[in-house]
Amino acid sequence: MARYSGHDYPKLAKTGFFVGLALFVVGTGSELVGNATMGSLPQWEHTLFFAMAIIGLLVGFFSPFVFGIALPLTE
C-alpha cells in the first residue's frame, strides 16, 4: 500500500497526535501557571490558552482517525 503513495500515514497520525497533545499541555499548563504566579491574567491570555487547549484536543483526537484510518482506506 505504501508503494503507491508518498505519504507516511502512521508518521502523520503520530505527529498530529503529539502536536495536539503539546497544544493542550501548553494551553492548560500556561493557564494554571499564569494564574498561580501572577494572580490574574488579562482576558486575551485566557482566550488564547483556552483556544490552544480546545484546538489541541481536536487535533489530537481527529489526527489518528483521519491519517490512521480514513486516508489509508481511500487509497
mmCIF file with all atom_site columns, C-alpha atoms in Angstrom:
data_model
loop_
_atom_site.group_PDB
_atom_site.id
_atom_site.type_symbol
_atom_site.label_atom_id
_atom_site.label_alt_id
_atom_site.label_comp_id
_atom_site.label_asym_id
_atom_site.label_entity_id
_atom_site.label_seq_id
_atom_site.pdbx_PDB_ins_code
_atom_site.Cartn_x
_atom_site.Cartn_y
_atom_site.Cartn_z
_atom_site.occupancy
_atom_site.B_iso_or_equiv
_atom_site.pdbx_formal_charge
_atom_site.auth_seq_id
_atom_site.auth_comp_id
_atom_site.auth_asym_id
_atom_site.auth_atom_id
_atom_site.pdbx_PDB_model_num
ATOM 1  C CA . MET A 1 1  ? 0.000  0.000  0.000  1.00 0.00 ? 1  MET A CA 1
ATOM 2  C CA . ALA A 1 2  ? 2.786  2.466  0.834  1.00 0.00 ? 2  ALA A CA 1
ATOM 3  C CA . ARG A 1 3  ? 4.493  1.945  -2.524 1.00 0.00 ? 3  ARG A CA 1
ATOM 4  C CA . TYR A 1 4  ? 1.693  3.793  -4.346 1.00 0.00 ? 4  TYR A CA 1
ATOM 5  C CA . SER A 1 5  ? 1.671  6.812  -2.099 1.00 0.00 ? 5  SER A CA 1
ATOM 6  C CA . GLY A 1 6  ? 4.326  9.233  -0.999 1.00 0.00 ? 6  GLY A CA 1
ATOM 7  C CA . HIS A 1 7  ? 2.544  9.808  2.318  1.00 0.00 ? 7  HIS A CA 1
ATOM 8  C CA . ASP A 1 8  ? 3.647  8.150  5.527  1.00 0.00 ? 8  ASP A CA 1
ATOM 9  C CA . TYR A 1 9  ? 0.264  7.880  7.245  1.00 0.00 ? 9  TYR A CA 1
ATOM 10 C CA . PRO A 1 10 ? 1.455  6.322  10.531 1.00 0.00 ? 10 PRO A CA 1
ATOM 11 C CA . LYS A 1 11 ? 4.010  9.097  10.965 1.00 0.00 ? 11 LYS A CA 1
ATOM 12 C CA . LEU A 1 12 ? 1.404  11.766 10.146 1.00 0.00 ? 12 LEU A CA 1
ATOM 13 C CA . ALA A 1 13 ? -1.042 10.245 12.645 1.00 0.00 ? 13 ALA A CA 1
ATOM 14 C CA . LYS A 1 14 ? 1.564  10.146 15.426 1.00 0.00 ? 14 LYS A CA 1
ATOM 15 C CA . THR A 1 15 ? 2.843  13.629 14.660 1.00 0.00 ? 15 THR A CA 1
ATOM 16 C CA . GLY A 1 16 ? -0.673 15.063 14.614 1.00 0.00 ? 16 GLY A CA 1
ATOM 17 C CA . PHE A 1 17 ? -1.491 13.412 17.918 1.00 0.00 ? 17 PHE A CA 1
ATOM 18 C CA . PHE A 1 18 ? 1.642  14.732 19.597 1.00 0.00 ? 18 PHE A CA 1
ATOM 19 C CA . VAL A 1 19 ? 1.156  18.242 18.174 1.00 0.00 ? 19 VAL A CA 1
ATOM 20 C CA . GLY A 1 20 ? -2.378 18.226 19.584 1.00 0.00 ? 20 GLY A CA 1
ATOM 21 C CA . LEU A 1 21 ? -1.113 16.927 22.911 1.00 0.00 ? 21 LEU A CA 1
ATOM 22 C CA . ALA A 1 22 ? 1.559  19.634 23.024 1.00 0.00 ? 22 ALA A CA 1
ATOM 23 C CA . LEU A 1 23 ? -1.004 22.356 22.285 1.00 0.00 ? 23 LEU A CA 1
ATOM 24 C CA . PHE A 1 24 ? -3.282 21.035 25.014 1.00 0.00 ? 24 PHE A CA 1
ATOM 25 C CA . VAL A 1 25 ? -0.486 20.770 27.598 1.00 0.00 ? 25 VAL A CA 1
ATOM 26 C CA . VAL A 1 26 ? 0.911  24.221 26.806 1.00 0.00 ? 26 VAL A CA 1
ATOM 27 C CA . GLY A 1 27 ? -2.546 25.818 26.880 1.00 0.00 ? 27 GLY A CA 1
ATOM 28 C CA . THR A 1 28 ? -3.692 24.287 30.149 1.00 0.00 ? 28 THR A CA 1
ATOM 29 C CA . GLY A 1 29 ? -0.268 24.477 31.771 1.00 0.00 ? 29 GLY A CA 1
ATOM 30 C CA . SER A 1 30 ? 0.145  28.141 30.924 1.00 0.00 ? 30 SER A CA 1
ATOM 31 C CA . GLU A 1 31 ? -3.322 28.887 32.266 1.00 0.00 ? 31 GLU A CA 1
ATOM 32 C CA . LEU A 1 32 ? -2.569 27.158 35.562 1.00 0.00 ? 32 LEU A CA 1
ATOM 33 C CA . VAL A 1 33 ? 0.954  28.529 35.986 1.00 0.00 ? 33 VAL A CA 1
ATOM 34 C CA . GLY A 1 34 ? -0.074 32.037 34.915 1.00 0.00 ? 34 GLY A CA 1
ATOM 35 C CA . ASN A 1 35 ? -2.915 32.165 37.419 1.00 0.00 ? 35 ASN A CA 1
ATOM 36 C CA . ALA A 1 36 ? -0.759 30.686 40.182 1.00 0.00 ? 36 ALA A CA 1
ATOM 37 C CA . THR A 1 37 ? 2.172  33.062 39.731 1.00 0.00 ? 37 THR A CA 1
ATOM 38 C CA . MET A 1 38 ? 0.572  36.312 38.547 1.00 0.00 ? 38 MET A CA 1
ATOM 39 C CA . GLY A 1 39 ? -2.809 36.052 40.214 1.00 0.00 ? 39 GLY A CA 1
ATOM 40 C CA . SER A 1 40 ? -4.964 37.486 37.469 1.00 0.00 ? 40 SER A CA 1
ATOM 41 C CA . LEU A 1 41 ? -4.282 37.280 33.743 1.00 0.00 ? 41 LEU A CA 1
ATOM 42 C CA . PRO A 1 42 ? -5.646 39.605 31.051 1.00 0.00 ? 42 PRO A CA 1
ATOM 43 C CA . GLN A 1 43 ? -8.712 38.354 29.196 1.00 0.00 ? 43 GLN A CA 1
ATOM 44 C CA . TRP A 1 44 ? -6.854 37.905 25.903 1.00 0.00 ? 44 TRP A CA 1
ATOM 45 C CA . GLU A 1 45 ? -4.466 35.451 27.599 1.00 0.00 ? 45 GLU A CA 1
ATOM 46 C CA . HIS A 1 46 ? -7.377 33.424 28.994 1.00 0.00 ? 46 HIS A CA 1
ATOM 47 C CA . THR A 1 47 ? -8.848 33.323 25.490 1.00 0.00 ? 47 THR A CA 1
ATOM 48 C CA . LEU A 1 48 ? -5.520 32.319 23.940 1.00 0.00 ? 48 LEU A CA 1
ATOM 49 C CA . PHE A 1 49 ? -4.875 29.497 26.413 1.00 0.00 ? 49 PHE A CA 1
ATOM 50 C CA . PHE A 1 50 ? -8.458 28.237 26.167 1.00 0.00 ? 50 PHE A CA 1
ATOM 51 C CA . ALA A 1 51 ? -8.270 28.213 22.368 1.00 0.00 ? 51 ALA A CA 1
ATOM 52 C CA . MET A 1 52 ? -4.944 26.356 22.494 1.00 0.00 ? 52 MET A CA 1
ATOM 53 C CA . ALA A 1 53 ? -6.450 23.700 24.749 1.00 0.00 ? 53 ALA A CA 1
ATOM 54 C CA . ILE A 1 54 ? -9.552 23.225 22.573 1.00 0.00 ? 54 ILE A CA 1
ATOM 55 C CA . ILE A 1 55 ? -7.590 23.140 19.307 1.00 0.00 ? 55 ILE A CA 1
ATOM 56 C CA . GLY A 1 56 ? -5.125 20.721 20.899 1.00 0.00 ? 56 GLY A CA 1
ATOM 57 C CA . LEU A 1 57 ? -7.946 18.386 21.902 1.00 0.00 ? 57 LEU A CA 1
ATOM 58 C CA . LEU A 1 58 ? -9.470 18.484 18.425 1.00 0.00 ? 58 LEU A CA 1
ATOM 59 C CA . VAL A 1 59 ? -6.175 17.965 16.598 1.00 0.00 ? 59 VAL A CA 1
ATOM 60 C CA . GLY A 1 60 ? -5.068 15.212 18.963 1.00 0.00 ? 60 GLY A CA 1
ATOM 61 C CA . PHE A 1 61 ? -8.398 13.410 18.709 1.00 0.00 ? 61 PHE A CA 1
ATOM 62 C CA . PHE A 1 62 ? -9.009 13.645 14.961 1.00 0.00 ? 62 PHE A CA 1
ATOM 63 C CA . SER A 1 63 ? -5.471 13.178 13.588 1.00 0.00 ? 63 SER A CA 1
ATOM 64 C CA . PRO A 1 64 ? -5.268 9.425  14.302 1.00 0.00 ? 64 PRO A CA 1
ATOM 65 C CA . PHE A 1 65 ? -8.715 8.873  12.807 1.00 0.00 ? 65 PHE A CA 1
ATOM 66 C CA . VAL A 1 66 ? -8.027 10.924 9.685  1.00 0.00 ? 66 VAL A CA 1
ATOM 67 C CA . PHE A 1 67 ? -4.439 9.847  8.983  1.00 0.00 ? 67 PHE A CA 1
ATOM 68 C CA . GLY A 1 68 ? -4.607 6.396  10.547 1.00 0.00 ? 68 GLY A CA 1
ATOM 69 C CA . ILE A 1 69 ? -7.994 5.154  9.338  1.00 0.00 ? 69 ILE A CA 1
ATOM 70 C CA . ALA A 1 70 ? -9.758 7.349  6.766  1.00 0.00 ? 70 ALA A CA 1
ATOM 71 C CA . LEU A 1 71 ? -6.997 8.345  4.345  1.00 0.00 ? 71 LEU A CA 1
ATOM 72 C CA . PRO A 1 72 ? -5.354 4.895  4.076  1.00 0.00 ? 72 PRO A CA 1
ATOM 73 C CA . LEU A 1 73 ? -8.774 3.403  3.274  1.00 0.00 ? 73 LEU A CA 1
ATOM 74 C CA . THR A 1 74 ? -9.379 5.879  0.454  1.00 0.00 ? 74 THR A CA 1
ATOM 75 C CA . GLU A 1 75 ? -6.235 4.878  -1.458 1.00 0.00 ? 75 GLU A CA 1
#
